[in-house]
Short mmCIF file of C-alpha atoms and ligand atoms in Angstrom, two decimals:
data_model
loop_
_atom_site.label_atom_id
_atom_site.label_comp_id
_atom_site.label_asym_id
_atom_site.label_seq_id
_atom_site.Cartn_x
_atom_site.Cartn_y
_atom_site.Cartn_z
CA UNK A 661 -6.92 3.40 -16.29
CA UNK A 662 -7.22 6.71 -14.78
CA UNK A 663 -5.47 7.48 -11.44
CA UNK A 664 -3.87 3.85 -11.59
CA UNK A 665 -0.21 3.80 -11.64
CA UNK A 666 1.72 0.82 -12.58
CA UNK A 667 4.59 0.09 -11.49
CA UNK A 668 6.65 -1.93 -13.84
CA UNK A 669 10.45 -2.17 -12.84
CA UNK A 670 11.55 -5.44 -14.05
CA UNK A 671 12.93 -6.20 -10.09
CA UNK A 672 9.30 -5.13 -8.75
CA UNK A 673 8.02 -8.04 -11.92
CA UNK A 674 10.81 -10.33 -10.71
CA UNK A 675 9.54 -10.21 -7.14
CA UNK A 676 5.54 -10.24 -8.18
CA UNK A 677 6.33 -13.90 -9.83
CA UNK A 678 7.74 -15.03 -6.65
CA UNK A 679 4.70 -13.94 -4.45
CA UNK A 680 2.18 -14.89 -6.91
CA UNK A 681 3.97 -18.56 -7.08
CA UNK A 682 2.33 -21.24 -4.58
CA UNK A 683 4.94 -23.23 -3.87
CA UNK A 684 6.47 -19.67 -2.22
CA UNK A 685 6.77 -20.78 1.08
CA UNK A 686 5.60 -18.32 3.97
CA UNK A 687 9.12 -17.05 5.30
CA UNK A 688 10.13 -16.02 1.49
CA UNK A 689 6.87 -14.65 1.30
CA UNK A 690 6.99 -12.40 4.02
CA UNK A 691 10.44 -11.65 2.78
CA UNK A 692 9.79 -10.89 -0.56
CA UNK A 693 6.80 -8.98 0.29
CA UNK A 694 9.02 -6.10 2.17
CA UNK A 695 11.33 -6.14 -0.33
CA UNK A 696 8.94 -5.13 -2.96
CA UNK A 697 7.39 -2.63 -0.64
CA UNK A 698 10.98 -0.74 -0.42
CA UNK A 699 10.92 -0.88 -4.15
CA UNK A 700 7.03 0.46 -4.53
CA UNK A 701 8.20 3.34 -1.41
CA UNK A 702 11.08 4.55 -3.83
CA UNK A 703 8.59 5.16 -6.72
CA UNK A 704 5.02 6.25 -5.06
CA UNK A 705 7.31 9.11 -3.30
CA UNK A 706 8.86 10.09 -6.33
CA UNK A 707 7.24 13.14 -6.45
CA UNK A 708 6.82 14.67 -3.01
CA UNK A 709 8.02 17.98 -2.77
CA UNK A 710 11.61 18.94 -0.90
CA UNK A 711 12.78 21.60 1.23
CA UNK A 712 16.08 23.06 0.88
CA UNK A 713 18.47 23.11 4.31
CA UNK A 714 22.22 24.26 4.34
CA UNK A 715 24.59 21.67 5.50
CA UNK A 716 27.99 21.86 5.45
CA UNK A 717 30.09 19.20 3.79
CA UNK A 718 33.86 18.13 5.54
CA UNK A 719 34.99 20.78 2.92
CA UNK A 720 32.76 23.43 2.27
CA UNK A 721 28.71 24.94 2.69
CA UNK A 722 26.39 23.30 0.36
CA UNK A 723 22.63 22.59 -0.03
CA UNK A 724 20.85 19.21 1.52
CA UNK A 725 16.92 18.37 1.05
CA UNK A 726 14.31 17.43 3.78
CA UNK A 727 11.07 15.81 2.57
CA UNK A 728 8.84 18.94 3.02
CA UNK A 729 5.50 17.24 4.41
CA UNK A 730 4.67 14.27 6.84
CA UNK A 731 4.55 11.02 5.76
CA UNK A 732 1.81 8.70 7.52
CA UNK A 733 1.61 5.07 6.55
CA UNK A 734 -1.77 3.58 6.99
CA UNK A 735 -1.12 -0.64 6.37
CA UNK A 736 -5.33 -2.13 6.55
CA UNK A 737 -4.65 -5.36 8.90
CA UNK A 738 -3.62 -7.77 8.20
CA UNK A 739 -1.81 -8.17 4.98
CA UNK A 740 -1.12 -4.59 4.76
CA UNK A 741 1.42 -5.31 7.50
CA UNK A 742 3.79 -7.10 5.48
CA UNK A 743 4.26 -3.73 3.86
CA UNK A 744 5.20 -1.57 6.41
CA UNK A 745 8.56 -2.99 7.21
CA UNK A 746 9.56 -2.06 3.60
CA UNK A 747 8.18 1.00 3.70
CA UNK A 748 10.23 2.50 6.92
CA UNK A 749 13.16 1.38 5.81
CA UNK A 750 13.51 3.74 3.32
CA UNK A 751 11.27 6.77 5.19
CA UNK A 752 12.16 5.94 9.00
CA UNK A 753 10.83 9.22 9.78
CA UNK A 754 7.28 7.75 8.65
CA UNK A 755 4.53 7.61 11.42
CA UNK A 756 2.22 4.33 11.20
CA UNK A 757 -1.51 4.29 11.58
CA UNK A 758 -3.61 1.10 11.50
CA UNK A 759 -7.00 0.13 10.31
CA UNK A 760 -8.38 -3.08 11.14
CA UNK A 761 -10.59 -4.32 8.20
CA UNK A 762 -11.72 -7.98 7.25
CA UNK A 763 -13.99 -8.93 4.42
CA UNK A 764 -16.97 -11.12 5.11
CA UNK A 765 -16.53 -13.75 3.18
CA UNK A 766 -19.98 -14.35 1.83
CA UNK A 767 -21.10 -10.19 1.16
CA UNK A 768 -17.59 -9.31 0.66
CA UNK A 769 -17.99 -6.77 2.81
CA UNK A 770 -15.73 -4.87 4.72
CA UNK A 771 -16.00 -5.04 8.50
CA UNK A 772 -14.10 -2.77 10.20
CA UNK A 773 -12.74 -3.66 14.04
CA UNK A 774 -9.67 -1.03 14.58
CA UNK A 775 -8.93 2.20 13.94
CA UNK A 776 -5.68 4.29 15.20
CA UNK A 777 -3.97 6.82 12.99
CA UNK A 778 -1.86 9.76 14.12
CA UNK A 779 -2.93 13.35 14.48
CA UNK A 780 -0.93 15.24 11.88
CA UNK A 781 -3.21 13.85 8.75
CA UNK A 782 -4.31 16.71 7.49
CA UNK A 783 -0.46 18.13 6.99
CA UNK A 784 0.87 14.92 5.64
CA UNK A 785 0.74 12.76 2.43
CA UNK A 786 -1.01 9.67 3.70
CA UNK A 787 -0.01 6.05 1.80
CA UNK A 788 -2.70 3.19 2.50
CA UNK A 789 -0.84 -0.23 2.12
CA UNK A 790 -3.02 -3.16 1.31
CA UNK A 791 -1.50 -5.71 -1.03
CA UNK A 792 -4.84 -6.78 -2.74
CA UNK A 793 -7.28 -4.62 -3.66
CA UNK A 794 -9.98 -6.63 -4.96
CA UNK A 795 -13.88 -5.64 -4.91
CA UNK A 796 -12.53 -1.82 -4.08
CA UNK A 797 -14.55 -2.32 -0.33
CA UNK A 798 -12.27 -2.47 2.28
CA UNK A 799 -10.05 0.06 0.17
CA UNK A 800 -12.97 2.72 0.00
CA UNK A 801 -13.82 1.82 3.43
CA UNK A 802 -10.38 2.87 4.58
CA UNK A 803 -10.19 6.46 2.84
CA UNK A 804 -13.86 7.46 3.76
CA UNK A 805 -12.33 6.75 7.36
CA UNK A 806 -9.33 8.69 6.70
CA UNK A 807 -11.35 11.78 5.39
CA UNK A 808 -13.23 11.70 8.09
CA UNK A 809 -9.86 12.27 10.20
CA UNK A 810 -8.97 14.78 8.23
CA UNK A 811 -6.76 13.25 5.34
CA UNK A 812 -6.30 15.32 1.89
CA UNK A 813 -3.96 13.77 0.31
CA UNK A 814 -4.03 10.14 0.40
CA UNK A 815 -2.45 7.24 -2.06
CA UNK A 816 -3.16 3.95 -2.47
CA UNK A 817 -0.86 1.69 -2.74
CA UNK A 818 -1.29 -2.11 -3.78
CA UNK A 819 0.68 -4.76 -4.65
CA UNK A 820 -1.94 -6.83 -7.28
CA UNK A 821 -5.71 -5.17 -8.11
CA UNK A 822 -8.40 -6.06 -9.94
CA UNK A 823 -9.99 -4.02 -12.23
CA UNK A 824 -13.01 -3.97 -10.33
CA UNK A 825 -11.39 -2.23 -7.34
CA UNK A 826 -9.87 0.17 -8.97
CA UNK A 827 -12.93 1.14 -10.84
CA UNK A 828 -14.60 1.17 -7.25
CA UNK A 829 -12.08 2.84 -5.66
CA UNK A 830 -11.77 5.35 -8.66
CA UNK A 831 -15.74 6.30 -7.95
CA UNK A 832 -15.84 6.12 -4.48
CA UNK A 833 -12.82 8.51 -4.26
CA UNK A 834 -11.80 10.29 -7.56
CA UNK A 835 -9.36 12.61 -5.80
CA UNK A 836 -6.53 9.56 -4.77
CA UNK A 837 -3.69 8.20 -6.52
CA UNK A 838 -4.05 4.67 -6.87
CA UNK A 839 -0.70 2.29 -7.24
CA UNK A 840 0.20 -1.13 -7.71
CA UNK A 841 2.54 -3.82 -9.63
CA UNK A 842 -0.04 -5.82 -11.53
CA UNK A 843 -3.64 -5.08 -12.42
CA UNK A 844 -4.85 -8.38 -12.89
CA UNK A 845 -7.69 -10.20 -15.10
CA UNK A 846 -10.52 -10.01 -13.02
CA UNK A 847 -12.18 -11.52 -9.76
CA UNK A 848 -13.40 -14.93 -9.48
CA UNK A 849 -16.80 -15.90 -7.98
CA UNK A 850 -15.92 -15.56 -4.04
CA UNK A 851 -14.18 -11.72 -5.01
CA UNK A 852 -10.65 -13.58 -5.45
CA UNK A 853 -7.97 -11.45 -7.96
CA UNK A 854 -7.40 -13.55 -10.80
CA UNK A 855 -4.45 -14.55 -11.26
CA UNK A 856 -4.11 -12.46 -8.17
CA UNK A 857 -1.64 -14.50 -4.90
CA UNK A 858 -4.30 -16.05 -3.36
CA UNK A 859 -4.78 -14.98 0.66
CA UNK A 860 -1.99 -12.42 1.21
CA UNK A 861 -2.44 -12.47 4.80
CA UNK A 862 -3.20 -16.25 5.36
CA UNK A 863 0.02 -16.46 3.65
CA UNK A 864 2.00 -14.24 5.29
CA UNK A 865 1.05 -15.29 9.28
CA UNK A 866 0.30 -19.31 8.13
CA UNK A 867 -3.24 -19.32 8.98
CA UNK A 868 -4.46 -21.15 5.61
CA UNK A 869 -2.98 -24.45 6.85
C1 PRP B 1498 -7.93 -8.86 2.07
C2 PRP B 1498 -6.95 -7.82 1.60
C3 PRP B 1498 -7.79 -6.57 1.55
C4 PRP B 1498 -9.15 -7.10 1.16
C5 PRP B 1498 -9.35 -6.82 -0.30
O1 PRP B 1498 -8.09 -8.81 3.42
O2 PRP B 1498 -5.81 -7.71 2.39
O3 PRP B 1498 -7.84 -5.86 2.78
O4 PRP B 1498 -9.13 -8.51 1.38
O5 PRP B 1498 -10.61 -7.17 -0.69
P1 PRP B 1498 -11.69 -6.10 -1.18
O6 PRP B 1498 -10.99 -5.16 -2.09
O7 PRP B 1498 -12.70 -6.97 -1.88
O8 PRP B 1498 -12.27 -5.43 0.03
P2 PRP B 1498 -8.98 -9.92 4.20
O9 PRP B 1498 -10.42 -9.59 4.14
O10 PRP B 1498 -8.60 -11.28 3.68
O11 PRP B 1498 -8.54 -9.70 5.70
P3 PRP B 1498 -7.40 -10.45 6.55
O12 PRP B 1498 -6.09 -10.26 5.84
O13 PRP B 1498 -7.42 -9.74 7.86
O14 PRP B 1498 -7.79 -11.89 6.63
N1 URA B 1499 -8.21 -11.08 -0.36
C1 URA B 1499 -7.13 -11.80 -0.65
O1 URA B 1499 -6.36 -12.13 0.27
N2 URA B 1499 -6.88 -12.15 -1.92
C2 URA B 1499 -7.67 -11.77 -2.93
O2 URA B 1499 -7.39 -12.11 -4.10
C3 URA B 1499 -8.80 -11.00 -2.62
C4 URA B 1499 -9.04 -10.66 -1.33
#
């Protein structure tokens, strides 16, 4: 699909199993779930752009490499928060917005209740974490918001979607980079990824018991 990027690393597959499996208790969840996110932060930055800086070695003058723009991670509450950990371990320099979205379970809409993201948006390459990405709402919801603050360059970045999202998300927004481990089958009747993880975030913090 167009703008979709799968990841496919066989660890990244190896983890997927372990989050999509229901016996996976909610500690190795949680676990597994930042681990995977280092491994998605290694290849969604792949292709940002360096700077060169001189640094001298113990021996001699050489050249080193900064990461030429700002990085902003935007995780939508809740599940998105079990990527973030992940993600700053390998970019600690990262700054960390938050949107605060929930989807009503019987329109499936997205109803938005936070909002902070730092100023520099417009300068810096902007990753939304959200591990499902399912009808494509709270997803589109979240970049329209972004825009609005001045975002230009903005990626997506899931951890199972269904084609229906991304096809949403695609329309909604052409211009962003979608990413994620798995595009599933399909959605069931209450907007549920098929064979998706279930509830990422009731998962993750234990409120499904
Ligand atoms: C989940 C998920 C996404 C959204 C995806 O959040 O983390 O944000 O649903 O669905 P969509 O693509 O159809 O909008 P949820 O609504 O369960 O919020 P919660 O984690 O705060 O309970
Ligand atoms: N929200 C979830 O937590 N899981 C899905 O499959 C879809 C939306």
């Amino acid at each position: 699909m167009k703008n979709l990027i799968q990841i496919d690393h066989p660890l990244v597959k190896r983890d997927l199993s372990v989050l999509r499996d229901r016996n996976t208790p909610g500690n190795l969840f949680r676990a597994v779930l930042r681990r995977t996110s280092s491994l998605l932060a290694y290849e969604v930055t792949r292709d940002l752009a360096l700077r060169r800086r001189p640094i001298r070695t113990p021996l001699e003058q050489t050249t080193g490499y900064t990461i030429a723009q700002h990085i902003v991670l935007v995780p939508i509450l809740r599940a998105g928060l079990g990527m973030v950990g992940g993600f700053v371990e390998v970019i600690p320099d990262a700054r960390v917005g938050h949107i605060g979205l929930y989807r009503n379970e019987e329109t499936l809409q997205p109803v938005d209740y936070y909002f902070k993201v730092p100023r520099q948006l417009g300068t810096s390459v902007v990753f939304v974490l959200d591990p499902m990405l399912a009808t494509g709402g709270s997803g589109s919801a979240a970049v329209q918001y972004l825009k609005g603050k001045g975002a230009r360059s903005i990626r997506f970045v899931s951890i199972v979607a269904a084609p229906e999202g991304v096809r949403a998300l695609r329309r909604s927004h052409p211009d962003i980079q979608i990413y994620t481990c798995a595009l599933d089958r399909t959605l069931d009747k209450n907007g549920y990824i098929l064979p998706g993880l279930g509830d990422a975030g009731d998962r993750m913090f234990g409120t499904n018991e």
